[in-house]
CSV table of C-alpha atoms in Angstrom, one decimal:
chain,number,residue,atom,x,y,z
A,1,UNK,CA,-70.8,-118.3,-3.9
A,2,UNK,CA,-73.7,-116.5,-3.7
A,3,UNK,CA,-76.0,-119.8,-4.3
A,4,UNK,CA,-74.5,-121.2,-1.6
A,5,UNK,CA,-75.0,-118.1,0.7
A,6,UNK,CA,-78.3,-117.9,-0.3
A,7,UNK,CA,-79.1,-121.8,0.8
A,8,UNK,CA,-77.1,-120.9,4.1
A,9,UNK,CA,-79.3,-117.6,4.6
A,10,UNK,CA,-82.5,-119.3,4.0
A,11,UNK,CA,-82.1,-122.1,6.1
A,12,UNK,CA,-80.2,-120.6,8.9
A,13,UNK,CA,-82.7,-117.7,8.7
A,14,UNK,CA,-85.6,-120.9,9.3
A,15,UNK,CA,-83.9,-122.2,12.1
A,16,UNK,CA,-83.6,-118.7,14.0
A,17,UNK,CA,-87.2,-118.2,13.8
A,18,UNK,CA,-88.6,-120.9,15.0
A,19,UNK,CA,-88.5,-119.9,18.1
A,20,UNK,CA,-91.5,-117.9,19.7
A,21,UNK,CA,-91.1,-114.4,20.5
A,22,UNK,CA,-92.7,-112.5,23.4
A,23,UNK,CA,-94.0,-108.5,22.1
A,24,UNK,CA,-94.4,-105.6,24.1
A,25,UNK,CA,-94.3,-101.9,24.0
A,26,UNK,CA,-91.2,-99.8,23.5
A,27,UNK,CA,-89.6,-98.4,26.6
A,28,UNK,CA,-89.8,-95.2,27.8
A,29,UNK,CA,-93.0,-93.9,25.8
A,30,UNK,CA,-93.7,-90.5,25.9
A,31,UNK,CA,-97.3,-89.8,27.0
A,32,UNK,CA,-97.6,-87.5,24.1
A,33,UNK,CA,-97.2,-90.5,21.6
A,34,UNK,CA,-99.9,-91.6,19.4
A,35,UNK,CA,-98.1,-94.4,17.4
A,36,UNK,CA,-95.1,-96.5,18.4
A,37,UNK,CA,-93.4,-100.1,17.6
A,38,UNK,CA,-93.9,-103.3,19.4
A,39,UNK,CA,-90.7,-105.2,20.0
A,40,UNK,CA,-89.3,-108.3,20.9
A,41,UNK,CA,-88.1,-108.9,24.4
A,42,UNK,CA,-84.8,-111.3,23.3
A,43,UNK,CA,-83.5,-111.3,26.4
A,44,UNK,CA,-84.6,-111.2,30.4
A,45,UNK,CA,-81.8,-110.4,32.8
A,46,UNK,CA,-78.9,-111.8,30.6
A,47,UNK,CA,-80.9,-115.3,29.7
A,48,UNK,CA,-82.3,-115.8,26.6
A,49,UNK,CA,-80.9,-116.9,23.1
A,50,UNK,CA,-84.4,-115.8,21.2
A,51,UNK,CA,-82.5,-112.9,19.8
A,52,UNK,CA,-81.2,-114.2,16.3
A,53,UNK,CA,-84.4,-114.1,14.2
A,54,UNK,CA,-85.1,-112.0,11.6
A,55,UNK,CA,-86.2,-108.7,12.1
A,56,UNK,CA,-90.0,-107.9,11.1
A,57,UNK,CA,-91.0,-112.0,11.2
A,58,UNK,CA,-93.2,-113.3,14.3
A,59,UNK,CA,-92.9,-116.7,14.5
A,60,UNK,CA,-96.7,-118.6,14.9
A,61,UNK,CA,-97.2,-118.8,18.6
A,62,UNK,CA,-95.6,-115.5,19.7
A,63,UNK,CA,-97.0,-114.1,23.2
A,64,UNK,CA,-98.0,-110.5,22.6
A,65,UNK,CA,-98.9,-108.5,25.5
A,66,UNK,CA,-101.3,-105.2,25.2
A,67,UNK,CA,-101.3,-102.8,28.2
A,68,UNK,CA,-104.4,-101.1,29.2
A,69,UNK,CA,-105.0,-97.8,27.5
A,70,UNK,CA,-103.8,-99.1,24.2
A,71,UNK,CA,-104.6,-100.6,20.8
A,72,UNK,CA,-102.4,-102.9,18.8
A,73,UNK,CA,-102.2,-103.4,15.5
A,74,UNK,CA,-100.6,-105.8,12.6
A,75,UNK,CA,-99.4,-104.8,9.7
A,76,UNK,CA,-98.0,-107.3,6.7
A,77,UNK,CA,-96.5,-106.6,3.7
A,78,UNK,CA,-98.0,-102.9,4.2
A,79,UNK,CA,-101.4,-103.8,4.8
A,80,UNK,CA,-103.2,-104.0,8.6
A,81,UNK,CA,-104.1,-107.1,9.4
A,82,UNK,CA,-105.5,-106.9,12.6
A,83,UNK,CA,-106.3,-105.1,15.7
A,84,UNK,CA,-106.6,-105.9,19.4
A,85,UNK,CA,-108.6,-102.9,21.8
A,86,UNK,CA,-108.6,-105.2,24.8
A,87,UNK,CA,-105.6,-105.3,27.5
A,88,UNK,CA,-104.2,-109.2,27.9
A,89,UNK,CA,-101.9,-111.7,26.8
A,90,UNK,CA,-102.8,-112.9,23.1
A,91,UNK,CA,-100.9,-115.7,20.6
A,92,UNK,CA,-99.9,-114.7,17.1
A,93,UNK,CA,-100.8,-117.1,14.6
A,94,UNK,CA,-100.5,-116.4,10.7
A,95,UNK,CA,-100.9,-118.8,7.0
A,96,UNK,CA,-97.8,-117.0,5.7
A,97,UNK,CA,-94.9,-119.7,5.8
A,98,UNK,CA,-92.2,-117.3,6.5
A,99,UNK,CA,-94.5,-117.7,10.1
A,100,UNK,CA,-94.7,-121.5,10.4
A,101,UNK,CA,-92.8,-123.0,13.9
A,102,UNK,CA,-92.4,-126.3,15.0
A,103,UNK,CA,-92.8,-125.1,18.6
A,104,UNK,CA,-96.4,-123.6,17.3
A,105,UNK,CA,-97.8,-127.1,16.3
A,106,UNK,CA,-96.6,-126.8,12.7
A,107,UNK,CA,-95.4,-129.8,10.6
A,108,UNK,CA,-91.8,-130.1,10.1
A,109,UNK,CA,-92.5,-129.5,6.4
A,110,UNK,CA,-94.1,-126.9,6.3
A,111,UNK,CA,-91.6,-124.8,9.0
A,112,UNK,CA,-88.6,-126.4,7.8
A,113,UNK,CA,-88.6,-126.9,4.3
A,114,UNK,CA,-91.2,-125.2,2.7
A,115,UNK,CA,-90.1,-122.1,4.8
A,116,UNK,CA,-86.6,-121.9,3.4
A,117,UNK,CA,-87.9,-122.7,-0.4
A,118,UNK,CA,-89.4,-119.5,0.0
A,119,UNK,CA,-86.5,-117.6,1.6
A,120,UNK,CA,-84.2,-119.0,-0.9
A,121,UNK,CA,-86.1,-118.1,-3.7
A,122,UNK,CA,-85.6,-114.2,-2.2
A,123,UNK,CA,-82.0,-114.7,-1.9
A,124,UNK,CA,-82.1,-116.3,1.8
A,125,UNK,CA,-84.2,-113.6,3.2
A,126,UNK,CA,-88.1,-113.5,4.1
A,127,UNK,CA,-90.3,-112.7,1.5
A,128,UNK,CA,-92.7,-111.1,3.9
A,129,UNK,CA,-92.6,-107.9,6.6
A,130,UNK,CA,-94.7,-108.2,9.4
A,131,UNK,CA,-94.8,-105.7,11.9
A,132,UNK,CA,-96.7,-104.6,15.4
A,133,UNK,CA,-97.8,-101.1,15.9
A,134,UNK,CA,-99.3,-100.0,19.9
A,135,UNK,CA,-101.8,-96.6,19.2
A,136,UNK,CA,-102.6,-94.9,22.5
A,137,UNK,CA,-106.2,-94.5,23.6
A,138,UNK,CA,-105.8,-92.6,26.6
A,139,UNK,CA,-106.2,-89.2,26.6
A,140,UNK,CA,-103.3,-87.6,24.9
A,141,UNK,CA,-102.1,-84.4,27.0
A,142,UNK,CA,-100.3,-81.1,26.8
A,143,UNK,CA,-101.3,-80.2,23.3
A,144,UNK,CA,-101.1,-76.3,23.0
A,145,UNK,CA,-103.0,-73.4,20.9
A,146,UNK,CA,-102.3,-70.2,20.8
A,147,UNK,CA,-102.5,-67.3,18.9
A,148,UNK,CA,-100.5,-64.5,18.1
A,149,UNK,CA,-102.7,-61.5,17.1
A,150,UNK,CA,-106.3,-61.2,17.5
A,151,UNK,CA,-109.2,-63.7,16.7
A,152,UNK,CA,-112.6,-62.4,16.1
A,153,UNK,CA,-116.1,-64.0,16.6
A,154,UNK,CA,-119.7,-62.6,17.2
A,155,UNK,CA,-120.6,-62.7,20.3
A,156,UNK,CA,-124.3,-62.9,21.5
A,157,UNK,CA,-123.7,-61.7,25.0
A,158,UNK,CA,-122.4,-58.4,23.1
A,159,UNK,CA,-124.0,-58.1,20.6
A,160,UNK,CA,-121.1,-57.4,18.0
A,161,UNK,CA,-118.0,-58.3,17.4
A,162,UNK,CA,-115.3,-59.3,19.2
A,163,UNK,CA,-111.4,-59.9,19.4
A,164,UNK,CA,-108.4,-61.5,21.8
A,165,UNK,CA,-105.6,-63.3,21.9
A,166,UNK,CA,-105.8,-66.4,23.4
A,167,UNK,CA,-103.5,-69.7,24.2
A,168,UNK,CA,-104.0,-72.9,26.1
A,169,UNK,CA,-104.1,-76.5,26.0
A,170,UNK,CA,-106.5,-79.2,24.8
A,171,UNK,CA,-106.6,-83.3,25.3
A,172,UNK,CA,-107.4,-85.3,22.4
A,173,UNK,CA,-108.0,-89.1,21.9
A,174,UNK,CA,-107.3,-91.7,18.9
A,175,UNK,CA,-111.4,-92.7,18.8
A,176,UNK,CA,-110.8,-95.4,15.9
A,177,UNK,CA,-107.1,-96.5,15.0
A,178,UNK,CA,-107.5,-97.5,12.0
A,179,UNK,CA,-108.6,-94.3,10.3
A,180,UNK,CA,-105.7,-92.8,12.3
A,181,UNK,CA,-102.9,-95.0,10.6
A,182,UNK,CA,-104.9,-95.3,7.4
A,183,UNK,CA,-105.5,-91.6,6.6
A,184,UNK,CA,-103.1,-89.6,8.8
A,185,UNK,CA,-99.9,-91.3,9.8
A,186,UNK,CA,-97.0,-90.7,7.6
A,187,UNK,CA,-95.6,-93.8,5.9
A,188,UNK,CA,-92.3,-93.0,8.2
A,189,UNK,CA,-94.2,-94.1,11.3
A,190,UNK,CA,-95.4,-97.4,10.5
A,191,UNK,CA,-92.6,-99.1,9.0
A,192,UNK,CA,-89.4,-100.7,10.2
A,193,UNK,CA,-87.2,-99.1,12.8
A,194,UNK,CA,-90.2,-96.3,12.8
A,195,UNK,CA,-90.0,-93.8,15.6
A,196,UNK,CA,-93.2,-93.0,17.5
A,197,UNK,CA,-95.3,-90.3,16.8
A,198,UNK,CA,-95.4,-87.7,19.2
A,199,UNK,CA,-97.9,-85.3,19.1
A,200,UNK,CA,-96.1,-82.8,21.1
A,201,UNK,CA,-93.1,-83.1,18.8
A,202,UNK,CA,-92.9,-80.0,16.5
A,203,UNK,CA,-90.7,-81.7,14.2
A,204,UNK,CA,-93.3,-84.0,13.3
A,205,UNK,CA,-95.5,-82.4,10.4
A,206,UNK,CA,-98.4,-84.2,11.1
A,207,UNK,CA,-98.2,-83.1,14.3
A,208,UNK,CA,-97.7,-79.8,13.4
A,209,UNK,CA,-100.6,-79.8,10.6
A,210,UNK,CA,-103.2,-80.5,13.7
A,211,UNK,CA,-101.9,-77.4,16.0
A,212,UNK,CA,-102.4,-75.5,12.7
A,213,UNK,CA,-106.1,-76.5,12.1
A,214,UNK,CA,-107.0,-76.0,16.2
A,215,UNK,CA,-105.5,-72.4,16.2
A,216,UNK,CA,-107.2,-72.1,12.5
A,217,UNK,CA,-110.7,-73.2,14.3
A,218,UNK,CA,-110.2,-71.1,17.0
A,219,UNK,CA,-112.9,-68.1,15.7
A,220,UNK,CA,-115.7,-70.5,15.0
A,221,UNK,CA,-115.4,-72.2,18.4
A,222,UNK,CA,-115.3,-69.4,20.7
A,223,UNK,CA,-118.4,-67.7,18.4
A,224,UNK,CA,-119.9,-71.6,19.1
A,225,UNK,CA,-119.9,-71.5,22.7
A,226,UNK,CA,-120.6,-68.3,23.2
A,227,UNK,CA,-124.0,-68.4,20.9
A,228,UNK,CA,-124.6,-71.3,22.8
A,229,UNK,CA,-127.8,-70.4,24.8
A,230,UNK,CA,-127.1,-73.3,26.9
A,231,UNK,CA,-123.9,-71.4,28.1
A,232,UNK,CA,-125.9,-68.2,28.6
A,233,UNK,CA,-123.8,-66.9,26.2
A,234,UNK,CA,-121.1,-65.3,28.6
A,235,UNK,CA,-117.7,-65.5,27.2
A,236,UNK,CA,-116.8,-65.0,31.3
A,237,UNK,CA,-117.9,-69.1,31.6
A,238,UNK,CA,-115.2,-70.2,29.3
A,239,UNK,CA,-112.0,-70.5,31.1
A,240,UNK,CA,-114.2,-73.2,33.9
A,241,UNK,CA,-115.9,-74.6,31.1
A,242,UNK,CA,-113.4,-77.4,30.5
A,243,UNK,CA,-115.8,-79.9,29.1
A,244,UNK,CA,-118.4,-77.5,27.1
A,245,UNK,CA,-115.7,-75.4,25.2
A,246,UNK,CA,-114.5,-78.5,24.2
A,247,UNK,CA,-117.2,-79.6,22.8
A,248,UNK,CA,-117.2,-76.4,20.8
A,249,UNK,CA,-113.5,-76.2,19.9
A,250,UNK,CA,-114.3,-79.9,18.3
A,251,UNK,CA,-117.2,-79.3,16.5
A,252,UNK,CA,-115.7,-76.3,14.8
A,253,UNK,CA,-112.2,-78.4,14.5
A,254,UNK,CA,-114.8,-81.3,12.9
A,255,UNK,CA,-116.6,-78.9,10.8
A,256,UNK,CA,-113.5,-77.5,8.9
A,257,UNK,CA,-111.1,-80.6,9.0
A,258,UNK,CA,-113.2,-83.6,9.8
A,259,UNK,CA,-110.9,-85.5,12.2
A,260,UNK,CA,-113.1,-87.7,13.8
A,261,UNK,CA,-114.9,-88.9,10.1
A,262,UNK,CA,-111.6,-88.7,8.3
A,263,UNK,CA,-108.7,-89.3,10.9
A,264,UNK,CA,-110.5,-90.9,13.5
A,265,UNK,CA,-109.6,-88.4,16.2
A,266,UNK,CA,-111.7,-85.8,18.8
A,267,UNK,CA,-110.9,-83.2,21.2
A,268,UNK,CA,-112.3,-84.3,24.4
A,269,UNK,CA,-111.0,-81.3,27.3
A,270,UNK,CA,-109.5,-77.7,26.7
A,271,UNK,CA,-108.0,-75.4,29.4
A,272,UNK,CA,-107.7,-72.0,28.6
A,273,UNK,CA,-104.3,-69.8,30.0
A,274,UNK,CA,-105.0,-66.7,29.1
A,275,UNK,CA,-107.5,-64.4,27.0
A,276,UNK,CA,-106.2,-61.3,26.5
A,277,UNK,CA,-109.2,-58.9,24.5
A,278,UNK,CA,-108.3,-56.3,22.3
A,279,UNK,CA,-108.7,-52.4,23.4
A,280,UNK,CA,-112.2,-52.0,21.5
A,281,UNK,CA,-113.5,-55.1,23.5
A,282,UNK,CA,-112.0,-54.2,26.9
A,283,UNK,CA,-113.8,-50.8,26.3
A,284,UNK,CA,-117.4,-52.6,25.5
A,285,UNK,CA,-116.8,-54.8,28.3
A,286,UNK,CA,-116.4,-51.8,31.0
A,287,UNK,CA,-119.8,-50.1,29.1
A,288,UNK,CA,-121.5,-53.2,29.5
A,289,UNK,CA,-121.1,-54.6,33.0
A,290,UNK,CA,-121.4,-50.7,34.5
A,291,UNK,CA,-124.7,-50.9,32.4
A,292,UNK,CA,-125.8,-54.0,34.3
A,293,UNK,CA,-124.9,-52.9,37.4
A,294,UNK,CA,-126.7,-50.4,36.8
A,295,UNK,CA,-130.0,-52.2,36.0
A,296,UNK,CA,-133.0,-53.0,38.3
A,297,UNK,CA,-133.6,-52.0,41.5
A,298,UNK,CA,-129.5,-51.8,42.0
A,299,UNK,CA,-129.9,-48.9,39.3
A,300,UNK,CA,-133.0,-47.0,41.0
A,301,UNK,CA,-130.7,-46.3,44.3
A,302,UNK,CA,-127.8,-45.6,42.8
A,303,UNK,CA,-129.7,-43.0,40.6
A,304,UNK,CA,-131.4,-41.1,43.3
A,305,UNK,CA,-128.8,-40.8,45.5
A,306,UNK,CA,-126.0,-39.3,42.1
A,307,UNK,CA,-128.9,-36.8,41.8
A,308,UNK,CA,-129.4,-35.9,45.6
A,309,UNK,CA,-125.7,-35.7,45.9
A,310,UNK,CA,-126.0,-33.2,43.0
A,311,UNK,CA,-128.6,-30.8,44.4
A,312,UNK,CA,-126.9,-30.9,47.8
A,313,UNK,CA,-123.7,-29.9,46.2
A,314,UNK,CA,-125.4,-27.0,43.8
A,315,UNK,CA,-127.6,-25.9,46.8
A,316,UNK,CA,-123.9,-25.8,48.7
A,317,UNK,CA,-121.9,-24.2,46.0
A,318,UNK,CA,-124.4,-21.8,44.4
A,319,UNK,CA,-123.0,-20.4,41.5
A,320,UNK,CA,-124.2,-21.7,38.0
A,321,UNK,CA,-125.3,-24.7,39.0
A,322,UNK,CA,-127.7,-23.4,42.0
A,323,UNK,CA,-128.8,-20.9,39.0
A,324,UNK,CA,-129.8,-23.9,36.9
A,325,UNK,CA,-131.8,-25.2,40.0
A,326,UNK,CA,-133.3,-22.2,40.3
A,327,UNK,CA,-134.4,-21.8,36.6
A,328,UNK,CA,-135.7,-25.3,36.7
A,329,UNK,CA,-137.9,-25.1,39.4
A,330,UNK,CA,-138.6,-26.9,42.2
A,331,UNK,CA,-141.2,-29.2,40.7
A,332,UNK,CA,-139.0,-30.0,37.8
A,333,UNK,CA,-136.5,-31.3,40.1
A,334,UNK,CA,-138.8,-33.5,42.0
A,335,UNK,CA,-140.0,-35.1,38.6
A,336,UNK,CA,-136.1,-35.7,38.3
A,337,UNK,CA,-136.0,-38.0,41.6
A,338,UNK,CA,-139.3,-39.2,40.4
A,339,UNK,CA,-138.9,-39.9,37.0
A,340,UNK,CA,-135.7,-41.9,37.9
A,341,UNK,CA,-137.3,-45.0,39.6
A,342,UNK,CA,-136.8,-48.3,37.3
A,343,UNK,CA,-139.0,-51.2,37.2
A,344,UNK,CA,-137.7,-54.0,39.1
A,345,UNK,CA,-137.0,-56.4,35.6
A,346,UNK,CA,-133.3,-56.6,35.6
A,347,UNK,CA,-131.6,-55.0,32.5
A,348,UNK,CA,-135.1,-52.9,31.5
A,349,UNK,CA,-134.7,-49.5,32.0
A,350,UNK,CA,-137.6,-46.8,31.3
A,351,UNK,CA,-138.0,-43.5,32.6
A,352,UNK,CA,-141.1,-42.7,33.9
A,353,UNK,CA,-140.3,-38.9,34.8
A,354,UNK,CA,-143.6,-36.9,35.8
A,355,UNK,CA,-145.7,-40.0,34.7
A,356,UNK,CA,-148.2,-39.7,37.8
A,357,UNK,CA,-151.8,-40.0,37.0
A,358,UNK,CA,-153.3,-36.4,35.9
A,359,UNK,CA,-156.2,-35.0,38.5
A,360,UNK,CA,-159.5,-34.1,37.0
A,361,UNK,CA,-160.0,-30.5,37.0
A,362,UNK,CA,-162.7,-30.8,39.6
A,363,UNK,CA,-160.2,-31.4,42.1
A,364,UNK,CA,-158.5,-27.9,41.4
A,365,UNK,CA,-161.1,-26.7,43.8
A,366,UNK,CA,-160.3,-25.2,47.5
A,367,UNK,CA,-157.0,-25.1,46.4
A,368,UNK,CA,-154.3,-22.2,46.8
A,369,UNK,CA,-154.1,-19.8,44.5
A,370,UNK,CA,-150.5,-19.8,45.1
A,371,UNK,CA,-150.0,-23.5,44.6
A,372,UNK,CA,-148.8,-23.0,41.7
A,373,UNK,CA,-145.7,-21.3,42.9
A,374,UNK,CA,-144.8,-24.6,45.3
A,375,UNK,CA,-145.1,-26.5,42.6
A,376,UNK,CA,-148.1,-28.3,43.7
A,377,UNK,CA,-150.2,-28.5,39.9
A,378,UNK,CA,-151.8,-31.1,38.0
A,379,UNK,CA,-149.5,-33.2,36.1
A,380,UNK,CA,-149.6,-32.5,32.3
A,381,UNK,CA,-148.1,-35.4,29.7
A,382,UNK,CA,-144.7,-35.4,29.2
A,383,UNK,CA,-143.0,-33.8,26.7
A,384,UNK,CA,-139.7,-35.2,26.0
A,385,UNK,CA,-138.2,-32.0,24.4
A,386,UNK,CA,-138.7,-30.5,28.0
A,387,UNK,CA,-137.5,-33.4,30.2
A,388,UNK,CA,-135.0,-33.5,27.8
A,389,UNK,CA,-134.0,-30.1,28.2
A,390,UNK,CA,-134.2,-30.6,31.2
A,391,UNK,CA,-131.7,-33.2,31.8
A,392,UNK,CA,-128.9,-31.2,29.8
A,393,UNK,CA,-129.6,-28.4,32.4
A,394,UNK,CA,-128.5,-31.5,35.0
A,395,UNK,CA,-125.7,-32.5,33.1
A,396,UNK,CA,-124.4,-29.2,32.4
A,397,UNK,CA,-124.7,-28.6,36.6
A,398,UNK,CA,-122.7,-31.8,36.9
A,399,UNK,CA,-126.0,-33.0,38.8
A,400,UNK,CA,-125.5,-36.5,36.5
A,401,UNK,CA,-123.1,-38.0,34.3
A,402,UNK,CA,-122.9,-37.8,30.2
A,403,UNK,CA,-123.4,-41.6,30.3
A,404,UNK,CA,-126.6,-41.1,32.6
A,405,UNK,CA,-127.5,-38.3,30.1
A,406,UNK,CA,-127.1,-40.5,26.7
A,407,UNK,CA,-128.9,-43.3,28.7
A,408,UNK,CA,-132.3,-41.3,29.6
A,409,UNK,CA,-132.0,-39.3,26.3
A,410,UNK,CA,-131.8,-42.5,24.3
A,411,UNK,CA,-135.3,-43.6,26.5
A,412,UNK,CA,-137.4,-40.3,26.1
A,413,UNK,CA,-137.0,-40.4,22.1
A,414,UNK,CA,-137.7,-44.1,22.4
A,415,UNK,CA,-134.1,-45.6,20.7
């Protein structure tokens, strides 16, 4: 019996696929998928008898249609075959008898009998598999990164070190299909009755393998753009900086894991959601951006008028802090106001207090004996022990700030 069902299978099996099929895409792709199966349209609106052939056998002079945005590919017997890039309408022709069809031009022979030789000697099935694969070439959306305590990188701008937490998503794109089925896709989604492979499916390792690299090349690609003088190295750029922190998410994604070489694939836009820095950054950021506010011409103003503000109020109050006036002198406190203009460079700051150009002694002459007392002398070099000293009588009057006080201190011993 089973001779004789073998000699039915094999040449019922020929007759059924001699007709031509007509491939397309799966329905109802997601447009997260990277990988899915091309399949035989059998039937059109309840016409149709092309629906009895084996699975995984394309008859010689199949219609196979490829939509734009997509690759196809053939695989036989486990191997790839070939591969279309451009959309159209293309007929499948192949050597392999299991193939041959009297509708595609072939001799009776060689689709007929010669074709169920070689099915029966496989027990009245195909001796071949030949499948269709569509790989997406579009931009593939919605994959997220994320991370769930803090990254660090060193950051230019800064000057140190730096932390957050960030998430968002990133588009990617199949560049070459083959190194993508040949070195990447599991086994599971090329063969018969495969599933597609969704990139957004967390059940799918692969999948899941890539979301691990991004959120592992996270460091290196924030600590790439921002070193970037290109970018001006402000970490503030990133989140409208769709294209150019893209570019350095997939460098650093290239440089640790090699998808394009390797897997064929790249990271071509990024969006970030959120960056949320950690307490030590948030803290340098405040320092920092009061600092360059504070800078230039913005910084001269802003200076004079914290120190006017102060002597009115001491003058006011009395007390200690009019004492401190007092002890200072008049003069002293002029070279304050003086000594507190900035050059006009943005983010330069030098103090220049009493640094006015010292009359020659012969000038001294016809002057007031008492001039002295108004304050009204030749300027002598600075000393920076005495400015210094100084300043902490301002700071301890409340004239300016501990931060204004570390800042001019830092200047007159020239750190």
């Amino acid at each position: 019996m089973g001779f004789i069902q073998a000699v039915k299978g094999s040449i019922g099996g020929s007759l059924a696929d001699q007709w031509k099929d007509f491939y397309g895409p799966k329905s109802n792709v997601s447009a997260t998928a990277g990988v899915f199966p091309g399949v035989p349209m059998g039937t059109n609106n309840g016409r149709g008898a092309n629906y009895k052939g084996n699975e995984n056998i394309i008859t010689n002079g199949s219609k196979i249609v490829v939509p734009e945005g997509t690759a196809l590919v053939t695989i036989q017997d486990g191997a790839i075959t070939g591969i279309i890039t451009e959309a159209g309408g293309y007929e499948y022709t192949n050597d392999n008898p299991n193939a041959k069809s009297i509708f595609a031009g072939d001799s009776p022979v060689d689709a007929l009998v010669k074709q169920s030789w070689e099915r029966f000697k496989f027990g009245g099935v195909p001796g071949t598999q030949q499948l269709i694969f569509y790989v997406n070439m579009k931009e593939i959306p919605n994959n997220r990164f994320g991370t769930q305590s803090e990254i660090y990188w060193d950051d230019a701008y800064f000057g140190t070190q730096v932390g957050a937490v960030t998430r968002g998503t990133y588009t990617l794109k199949i560049a070459d299909p083959i190194l993508f089925i040949k070195n990447f896709v599991p086994v599971v989604f090329v063969s018969p009755g495969a599933p597609e492979f969704d990139f957004a499916d967390m059940d799918n390792p692969a999948g899941e393998q890539l979301f691990n690299e991004v959120v592992g090349s996270l460091s290196a690609a924030f600590s790439n753009y921002t070193n970037d003088p290109s970018k001006g190295n402000r970490m503030s750029r990133i989140q409208g900086d769709q294209i150019g922190f893209a570019q350095a998410l997939s460098k650093a994604v290239d440089d640790g894991y090699q998808w394009r070489q390797d897997r064929g694939l790249e990271i071509v836009k990024t969006a970030i959601m959120s960056i949320e820095y950690d307490e030590d950054t948030k803290l340098m950021m405040k320092d920092v951006k009061r600092a360059d506010a504070l800078s230039g011409t913005r910084g001269n103003s802003f200076m004079q008028q914290s120190v006017a503000r102060g002597m009115q109020a001491a003058g006011e109050t009395g007390g200690g802090a009019n004492m401190a006036f007092m002890g200072m002198g008049m003069g002293a406190a002029g070279n304050v106001m003086g000594g507190m203009q900035q050059p006009n460079n943005p983010g330069t700051y030098q103090p220049g207090f009493g640094q006015q150009p010292q009359q020659p002694n012969d000038q001294m002459h016809g002057q007031h004996p008492n001039d002295q007392m108004y304050g009204q002398q030749p300027q002598q070099p600075v000393d920076p022990t005495a400015k210094l000293i100084e300043m902490k009588k301002l700071l301890d009057a409340g004239v300016i700030t501990q931060e204004e006080f570390d800042r001019i201190k830092m200047q007159l011993l020239g750190l």
